[in-house]
CSV table of C-alpha atoms in Angstrom, one decimal:
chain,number,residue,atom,x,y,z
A,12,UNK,CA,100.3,118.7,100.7
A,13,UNK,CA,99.2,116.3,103.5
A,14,UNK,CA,101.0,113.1,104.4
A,15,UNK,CA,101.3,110.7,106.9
A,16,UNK,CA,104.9,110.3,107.7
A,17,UNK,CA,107.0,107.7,109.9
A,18,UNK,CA,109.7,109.6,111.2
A,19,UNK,CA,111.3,106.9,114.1
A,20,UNK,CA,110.6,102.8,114.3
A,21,UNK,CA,108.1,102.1,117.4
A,22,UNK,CA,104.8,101.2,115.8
A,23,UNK,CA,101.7,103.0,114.9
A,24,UNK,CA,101.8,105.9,117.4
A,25,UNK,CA,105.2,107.5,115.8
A,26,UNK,CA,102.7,108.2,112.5
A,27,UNK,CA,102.7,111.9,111.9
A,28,UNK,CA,100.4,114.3,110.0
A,29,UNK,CA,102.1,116.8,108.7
A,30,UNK,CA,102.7,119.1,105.6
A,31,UNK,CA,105.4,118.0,102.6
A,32,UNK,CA,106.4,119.2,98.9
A,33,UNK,CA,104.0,117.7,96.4
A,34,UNK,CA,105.9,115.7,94.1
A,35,UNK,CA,106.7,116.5,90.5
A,36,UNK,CA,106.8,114.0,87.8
A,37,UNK,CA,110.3,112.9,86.0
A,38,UNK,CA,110.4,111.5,83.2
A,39,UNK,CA,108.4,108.7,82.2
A,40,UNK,CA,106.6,109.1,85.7
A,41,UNK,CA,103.1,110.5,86.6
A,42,UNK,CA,101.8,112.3,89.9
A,43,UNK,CA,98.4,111.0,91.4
A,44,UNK,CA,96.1,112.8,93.4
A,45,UNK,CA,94.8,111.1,95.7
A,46,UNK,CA,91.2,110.3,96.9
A,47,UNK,CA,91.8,107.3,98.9
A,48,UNK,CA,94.3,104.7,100.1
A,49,UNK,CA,94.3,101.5,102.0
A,50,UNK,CA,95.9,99.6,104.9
A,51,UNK,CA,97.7,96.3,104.4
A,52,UNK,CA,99.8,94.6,107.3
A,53,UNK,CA,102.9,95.0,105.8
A,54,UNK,CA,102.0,99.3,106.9
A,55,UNK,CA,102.6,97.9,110.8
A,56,UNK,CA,105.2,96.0,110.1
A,57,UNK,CA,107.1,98.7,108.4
A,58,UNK,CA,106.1,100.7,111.3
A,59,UNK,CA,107.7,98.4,113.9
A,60,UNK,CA,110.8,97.6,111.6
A,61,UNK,CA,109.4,94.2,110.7
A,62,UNK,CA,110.0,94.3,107.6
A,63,UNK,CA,112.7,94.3,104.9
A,64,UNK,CA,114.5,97.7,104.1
A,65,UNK,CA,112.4,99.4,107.5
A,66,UNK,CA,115.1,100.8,109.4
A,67,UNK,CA,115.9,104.3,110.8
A,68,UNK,CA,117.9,105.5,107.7
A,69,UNK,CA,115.1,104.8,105.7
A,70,UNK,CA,113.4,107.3,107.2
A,71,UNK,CA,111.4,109.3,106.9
A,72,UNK,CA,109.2,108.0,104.9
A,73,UNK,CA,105.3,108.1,103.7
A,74,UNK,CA,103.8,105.3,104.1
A,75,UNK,CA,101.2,103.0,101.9
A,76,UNK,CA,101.2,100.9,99.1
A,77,UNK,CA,97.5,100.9,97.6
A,78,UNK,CA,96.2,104.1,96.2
A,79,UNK,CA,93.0,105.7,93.7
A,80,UNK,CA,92.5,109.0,92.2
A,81,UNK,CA,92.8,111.4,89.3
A,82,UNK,CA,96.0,111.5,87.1
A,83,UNK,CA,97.4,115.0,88.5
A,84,UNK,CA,100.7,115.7,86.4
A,85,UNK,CA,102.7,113.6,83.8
A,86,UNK,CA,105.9,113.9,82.6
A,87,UNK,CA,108.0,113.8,79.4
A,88,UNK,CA,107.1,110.1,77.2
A,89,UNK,CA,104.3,109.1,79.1
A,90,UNK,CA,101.4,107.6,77.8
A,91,UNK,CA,98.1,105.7,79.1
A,92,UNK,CA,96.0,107.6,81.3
A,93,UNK,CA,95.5,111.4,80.8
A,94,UNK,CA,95.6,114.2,83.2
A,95,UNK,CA,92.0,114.3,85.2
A,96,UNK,CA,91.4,110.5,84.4
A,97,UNK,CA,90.3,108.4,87.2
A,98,UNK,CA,93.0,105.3,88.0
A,99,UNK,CA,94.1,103.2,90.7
A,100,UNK,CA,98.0,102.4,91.2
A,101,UNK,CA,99.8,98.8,91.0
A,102,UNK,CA,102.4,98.8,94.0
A,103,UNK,CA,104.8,96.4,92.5
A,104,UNK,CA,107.4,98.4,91.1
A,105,UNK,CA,109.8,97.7,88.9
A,106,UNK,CA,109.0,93.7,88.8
A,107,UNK,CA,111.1,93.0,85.3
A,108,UNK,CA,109.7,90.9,82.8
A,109,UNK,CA,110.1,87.2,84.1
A,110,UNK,CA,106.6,86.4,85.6
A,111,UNK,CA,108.3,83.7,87.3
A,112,UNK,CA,109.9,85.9,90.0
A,113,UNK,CA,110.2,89.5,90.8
A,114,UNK,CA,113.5,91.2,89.6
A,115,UNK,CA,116.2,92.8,91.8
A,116,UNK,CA,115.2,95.9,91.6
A,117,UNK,CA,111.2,94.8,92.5
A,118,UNK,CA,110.1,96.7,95.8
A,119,UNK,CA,106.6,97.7,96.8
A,120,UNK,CA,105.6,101.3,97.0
A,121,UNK,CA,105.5,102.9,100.0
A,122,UNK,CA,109.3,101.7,101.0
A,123,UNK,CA,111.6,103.0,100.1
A,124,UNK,CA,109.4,105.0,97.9
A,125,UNK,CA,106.6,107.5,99.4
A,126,UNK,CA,103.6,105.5,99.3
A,127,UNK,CA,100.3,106.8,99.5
A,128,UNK,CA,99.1,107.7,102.4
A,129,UNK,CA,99.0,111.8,101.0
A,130,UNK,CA,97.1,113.7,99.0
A,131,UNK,CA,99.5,113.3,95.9
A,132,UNK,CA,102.0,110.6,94.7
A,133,UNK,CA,104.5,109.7,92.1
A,134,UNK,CA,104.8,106.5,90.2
A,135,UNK,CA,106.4,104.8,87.2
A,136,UNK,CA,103.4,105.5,84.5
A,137,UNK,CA,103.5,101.7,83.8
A,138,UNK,CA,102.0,101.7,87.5
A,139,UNK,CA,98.8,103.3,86.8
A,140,UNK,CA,96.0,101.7,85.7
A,141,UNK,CA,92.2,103.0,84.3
A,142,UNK,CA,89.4,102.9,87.1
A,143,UNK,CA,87.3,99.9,86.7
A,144,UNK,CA,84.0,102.0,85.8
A,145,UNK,CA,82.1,99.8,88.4
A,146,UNK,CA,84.1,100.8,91.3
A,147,UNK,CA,83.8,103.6,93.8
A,148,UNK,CA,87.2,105.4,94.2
A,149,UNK,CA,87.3,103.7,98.0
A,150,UNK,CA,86.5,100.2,96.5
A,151,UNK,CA,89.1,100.7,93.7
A,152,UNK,CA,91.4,102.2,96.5
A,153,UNK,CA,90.9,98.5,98.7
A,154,UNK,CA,92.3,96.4,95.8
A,155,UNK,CA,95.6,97.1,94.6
A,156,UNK,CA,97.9,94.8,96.6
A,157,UNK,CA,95.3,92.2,98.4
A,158,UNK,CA,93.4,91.7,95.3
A,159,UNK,CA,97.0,91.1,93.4
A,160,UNK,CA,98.4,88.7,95.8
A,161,UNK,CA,94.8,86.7,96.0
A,162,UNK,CA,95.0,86.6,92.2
A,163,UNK,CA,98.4,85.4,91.7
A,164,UNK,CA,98.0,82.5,94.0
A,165,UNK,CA,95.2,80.9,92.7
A,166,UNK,CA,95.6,81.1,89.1
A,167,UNK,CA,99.2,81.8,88.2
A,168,UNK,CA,100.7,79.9,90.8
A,169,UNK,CA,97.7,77.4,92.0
A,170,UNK,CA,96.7,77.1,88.2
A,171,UNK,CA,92.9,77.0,89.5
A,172,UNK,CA,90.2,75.3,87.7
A,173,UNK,CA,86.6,75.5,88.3
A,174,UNK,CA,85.1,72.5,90.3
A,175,UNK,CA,87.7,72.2,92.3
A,176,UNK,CA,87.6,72.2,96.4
A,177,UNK,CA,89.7,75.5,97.2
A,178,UNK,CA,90.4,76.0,101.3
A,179,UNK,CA,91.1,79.3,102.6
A,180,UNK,CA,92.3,79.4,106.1
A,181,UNK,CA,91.9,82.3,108.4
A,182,UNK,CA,88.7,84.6,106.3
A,183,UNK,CA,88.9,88.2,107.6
A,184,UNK,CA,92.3,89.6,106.4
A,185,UNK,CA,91.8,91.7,103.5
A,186,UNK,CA,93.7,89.2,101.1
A,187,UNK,CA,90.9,85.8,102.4
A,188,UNK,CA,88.0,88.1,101.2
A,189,UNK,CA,89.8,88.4,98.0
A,190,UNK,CA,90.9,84.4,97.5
A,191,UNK,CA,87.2,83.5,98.4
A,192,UNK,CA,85.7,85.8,96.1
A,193,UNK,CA,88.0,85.7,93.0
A,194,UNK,CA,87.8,81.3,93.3
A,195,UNK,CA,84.3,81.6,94.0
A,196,UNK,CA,83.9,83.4,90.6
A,197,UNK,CA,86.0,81.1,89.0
A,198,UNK,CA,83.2,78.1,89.7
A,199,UNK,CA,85.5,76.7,92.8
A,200,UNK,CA,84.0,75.4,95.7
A,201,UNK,CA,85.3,77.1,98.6
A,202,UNK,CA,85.5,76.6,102.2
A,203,UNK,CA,86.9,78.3,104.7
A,204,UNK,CA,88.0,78.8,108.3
A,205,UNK,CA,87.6,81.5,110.9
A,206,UNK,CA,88.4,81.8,115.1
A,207,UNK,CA,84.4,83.9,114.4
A,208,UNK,CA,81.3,82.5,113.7
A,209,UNK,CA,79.9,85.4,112.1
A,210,UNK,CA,83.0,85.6,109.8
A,211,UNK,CA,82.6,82.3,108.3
A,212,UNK,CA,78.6,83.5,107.6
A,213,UNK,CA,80.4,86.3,105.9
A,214,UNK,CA,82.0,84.5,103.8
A,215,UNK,CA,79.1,82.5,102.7
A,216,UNK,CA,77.9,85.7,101.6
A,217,UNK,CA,80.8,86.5,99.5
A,218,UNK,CA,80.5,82.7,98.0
A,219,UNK,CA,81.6,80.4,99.9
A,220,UNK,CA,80.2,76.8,100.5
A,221,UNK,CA,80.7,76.7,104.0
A,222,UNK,CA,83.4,76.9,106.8
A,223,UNK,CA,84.5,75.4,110.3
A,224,UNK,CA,85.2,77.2,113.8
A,225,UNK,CA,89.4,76.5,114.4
A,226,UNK,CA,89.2,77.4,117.7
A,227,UNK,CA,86.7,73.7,117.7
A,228,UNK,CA,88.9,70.1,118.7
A,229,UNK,CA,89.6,68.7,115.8
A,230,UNK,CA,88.5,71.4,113.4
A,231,UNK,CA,90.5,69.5,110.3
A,232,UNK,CA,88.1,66.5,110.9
A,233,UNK,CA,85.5,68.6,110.5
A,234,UNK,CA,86.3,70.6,107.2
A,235,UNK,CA,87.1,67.2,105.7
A,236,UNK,CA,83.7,65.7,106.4
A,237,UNK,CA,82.3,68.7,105.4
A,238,UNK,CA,84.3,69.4,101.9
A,239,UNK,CA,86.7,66.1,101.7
A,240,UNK,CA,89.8,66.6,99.9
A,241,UNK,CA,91.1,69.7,99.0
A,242,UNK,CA,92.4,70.2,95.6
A,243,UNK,CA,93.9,73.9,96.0
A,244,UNK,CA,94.8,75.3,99.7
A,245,UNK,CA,96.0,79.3,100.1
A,246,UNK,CA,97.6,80.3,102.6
A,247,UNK,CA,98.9,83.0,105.2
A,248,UNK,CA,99.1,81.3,108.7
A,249,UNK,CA,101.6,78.8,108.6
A,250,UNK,CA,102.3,77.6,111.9
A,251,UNK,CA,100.5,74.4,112.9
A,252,UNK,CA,97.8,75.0,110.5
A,253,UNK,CA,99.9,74.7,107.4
A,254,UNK,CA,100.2,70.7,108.7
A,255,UNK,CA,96.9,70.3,108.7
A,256,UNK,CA,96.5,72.0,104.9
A,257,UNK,CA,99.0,69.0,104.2
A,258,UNK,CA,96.9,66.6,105.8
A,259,UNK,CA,93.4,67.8,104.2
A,260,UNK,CA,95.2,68.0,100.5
A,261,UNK,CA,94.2,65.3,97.6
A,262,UNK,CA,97.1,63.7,96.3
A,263,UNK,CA,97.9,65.2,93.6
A,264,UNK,CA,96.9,68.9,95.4
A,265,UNK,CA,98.4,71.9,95.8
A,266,UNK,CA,99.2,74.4,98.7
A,267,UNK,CA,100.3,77.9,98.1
A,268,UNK,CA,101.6,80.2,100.9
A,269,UNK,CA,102.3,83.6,100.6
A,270,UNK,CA,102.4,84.7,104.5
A,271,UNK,CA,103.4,83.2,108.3
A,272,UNK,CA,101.3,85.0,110.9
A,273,UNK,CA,101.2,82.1,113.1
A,274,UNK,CA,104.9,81.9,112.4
A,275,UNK,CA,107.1,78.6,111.6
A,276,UNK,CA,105.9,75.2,111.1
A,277,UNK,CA,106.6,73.5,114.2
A,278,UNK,CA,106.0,70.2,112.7
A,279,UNK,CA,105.7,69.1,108.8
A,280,UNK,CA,105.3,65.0,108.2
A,281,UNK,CA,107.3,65.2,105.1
A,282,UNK,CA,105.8,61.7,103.5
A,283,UNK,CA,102.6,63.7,103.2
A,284,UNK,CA,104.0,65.5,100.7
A,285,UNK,CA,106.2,63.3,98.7
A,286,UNK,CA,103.6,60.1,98.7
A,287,UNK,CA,100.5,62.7,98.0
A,288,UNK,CA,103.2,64.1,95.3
A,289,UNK,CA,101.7,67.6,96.7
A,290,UNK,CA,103.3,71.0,94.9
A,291,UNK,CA,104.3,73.5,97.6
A,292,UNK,CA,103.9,76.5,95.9
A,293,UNK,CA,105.7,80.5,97.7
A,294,UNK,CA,103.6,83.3,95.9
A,295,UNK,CA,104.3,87.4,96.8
A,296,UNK,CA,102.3,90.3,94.9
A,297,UNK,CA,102.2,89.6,91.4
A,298,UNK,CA,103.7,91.8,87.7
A,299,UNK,CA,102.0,94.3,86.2
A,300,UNK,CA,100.6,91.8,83.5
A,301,UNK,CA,99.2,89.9,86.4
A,302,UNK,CA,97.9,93.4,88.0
A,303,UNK,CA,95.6,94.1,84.9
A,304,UNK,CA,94.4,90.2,84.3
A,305,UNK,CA,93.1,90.6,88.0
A,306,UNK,CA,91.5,93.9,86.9
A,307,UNK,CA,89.7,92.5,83.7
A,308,UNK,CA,88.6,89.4,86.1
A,309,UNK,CA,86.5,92.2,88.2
A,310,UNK,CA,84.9,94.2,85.8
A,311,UNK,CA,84.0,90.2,84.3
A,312,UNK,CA,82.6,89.1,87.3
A,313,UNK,CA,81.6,92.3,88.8
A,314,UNK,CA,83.1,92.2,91.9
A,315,UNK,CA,83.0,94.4,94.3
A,316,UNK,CA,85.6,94.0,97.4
A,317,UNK,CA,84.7,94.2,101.3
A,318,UNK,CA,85.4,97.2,102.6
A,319,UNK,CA,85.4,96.9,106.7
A,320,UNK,CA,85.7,100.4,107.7
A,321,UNK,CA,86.4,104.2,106.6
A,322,UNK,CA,88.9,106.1,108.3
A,323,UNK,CA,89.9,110.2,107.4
A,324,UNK,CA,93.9,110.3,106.5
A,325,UNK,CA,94.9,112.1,109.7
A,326,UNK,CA,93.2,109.1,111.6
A,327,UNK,CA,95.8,106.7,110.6
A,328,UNK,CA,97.0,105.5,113.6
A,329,UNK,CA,93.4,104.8,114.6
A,330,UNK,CA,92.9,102.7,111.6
A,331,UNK,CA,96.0,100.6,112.0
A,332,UNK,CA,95.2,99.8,115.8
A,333,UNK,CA,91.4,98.8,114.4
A,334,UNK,CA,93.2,96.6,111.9
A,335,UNK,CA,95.1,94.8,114.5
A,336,UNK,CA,92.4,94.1,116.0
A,337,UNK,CA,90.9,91.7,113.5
A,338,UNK,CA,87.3,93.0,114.2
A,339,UNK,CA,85.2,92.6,110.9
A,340,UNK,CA,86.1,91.7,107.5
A,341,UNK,CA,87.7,93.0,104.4
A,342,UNK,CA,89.9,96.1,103.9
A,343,UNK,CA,90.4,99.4,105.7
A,344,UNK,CA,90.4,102.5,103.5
A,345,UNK,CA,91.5,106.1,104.4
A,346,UNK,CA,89.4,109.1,102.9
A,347,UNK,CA,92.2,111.6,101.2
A,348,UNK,CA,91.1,115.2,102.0
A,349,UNK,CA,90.6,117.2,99.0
């Protein structure tokens, strides 16, 4: 079969198309054929050796963690999905059964596992899940891990409820689109913020009430007279934005965080958050319980996610480099050849 393969740390341009061994199912696993997969940052990162477990004797390795197709092979004492049956795959493996935390043997697929940038992969058949009926195989493709983080962090760990103010900084990233269209659903208010003009109108289209410019002086000012206090915050920049999320909060509010692009906090006013009696809350992909709860919340609300652009498998590189980029909104999915 087809895969793209990271054979030496260095970034994007060491991704190689190349032939492999189709897998085989075990016991108690199941093969998927592919029809699409999607990016998610933590791909780069893995690329560059950014991130946890990426290093040269990890390698090689195939890369991706979100996945849809046909149910190819099963093997002995599986049930659930049978063979030719359209599914998408849920990348946290192996998460245990607290839902509080993720257990020490959680990882995500595509590291150390082959992920699923090929035409076939295997999986533990707890990780594969029935095709929403109102998705395309792309769309079901682009939600797996965004959708699953978004999810987790505003109702298992933000414990959303509709009517509140919900602020989600930095709209564009595959996981925003996500947070604003899953509170949105939920009857939340939600405002955003965006370095683009015509991302914040995006976002109005996918629900929310309005949004502020944060490349403006004083853009807090400006999202507080425009939405007040804010009663849930998500976010993925940290840096000096994660302050001002303090800053804008309700007493009483929380702020969940589940990324650091902007890297650390320079500077964090602790009395905001002890005399607002504010909950700091860390979230990171979500259980398999979770995983199908965000699944039933689609097909309730049918949602469809924002897919930015379509790349073929072999264009990989191409499609990180475009991600990096930050032009457009909403996932980037690979077509699987047949």
């Amino acid at each position: 079969m087809k895969a793209i393969r990271l054979h030496e740390l260095g970034g994007p341009e060491n991704l190689v198309y190349e032939d492999v061994p189709e897998p085989e199912p075990g016991p108690g696993e199941v093969v998927v054929r592919l029809r699409n997969a999607a990016l998610n940052r933590r791909d780069v990162f893995v690329t560059r050796g950014m991130y946890p477990g990426a290093k040269p004797d990890a390698l090689p390795v195939t890369l991706g963690s979100d996945g849809s197709g046909e149910v190819a092979a099963r093997g002995d004492g599986v049930s659930g999905p049978g063979e030719g049956e359209e599914v998408l795959i849920h990348p946290s493996l192996y998460w245990g059964d607290d839902l509080r935390i993720s257990g020490k043997d959680y990882r995500i697929l595509g590291l150390p596992e082959d992920g699923t940038y090929a035409q076939f992969v295997k999986v533990p058949a707890e990780n594969v899940f029935p095709k929403p009926a109102h998705l395309s195989q792309a769309e079901a493709a682009a939600i797996p891990l965004a959708a699953l983080t978004a999810y987790r962090a505003l109702f298992t760990r933000g414990g959303l409820q509709g009517g509140e103010t919900v602020l989600v900084p930095g709209i564009g990233g595959g996981v925003a689109t996500f947070l604003v269209q899953m509170a949105s659903a939920a009857g939340a208010k939600v405002f955003v913020t965006s370095g683009s003009d015509e991302k914040i109108e995006k976002a109005r289209e996918l629900g929310a009430e309005g949004g502020v410019n944060y490349e403006t002086e004083n853009w807090s000012k400006e999202l507080r007279g425009m939405a007040g206090g804010v009663d849930l915050s998500v976010d993925s920049i940290g840096g000096e934005v994660f302050d001002a999320l303090v800053t804008l909060a309700k007493p009483g509010g929380r702020v969940v965080t589940f990324g650091a692009t902007a890297g650390p906090v320079p500077k964090l006013i602790m009395p905001k958050i002890f005399l607002k009696q504010l909950d700091v809350l860390g979230t990171a992909m979500g259980s398999a319980r979770e995983f199908g709860e965000m699944l039933d919340f689609y097909e309730k609300h049918d949602l469809h996610p924002v897919i930015n652009e379509t790349f073929e498998l072999e264009e990989a590189t191409a499609a990180m480099n475009h991600m990096e980029e930050g032009k457009g909104v909403g996932k980037i999915v690979l077509n699987i050849p047949a």
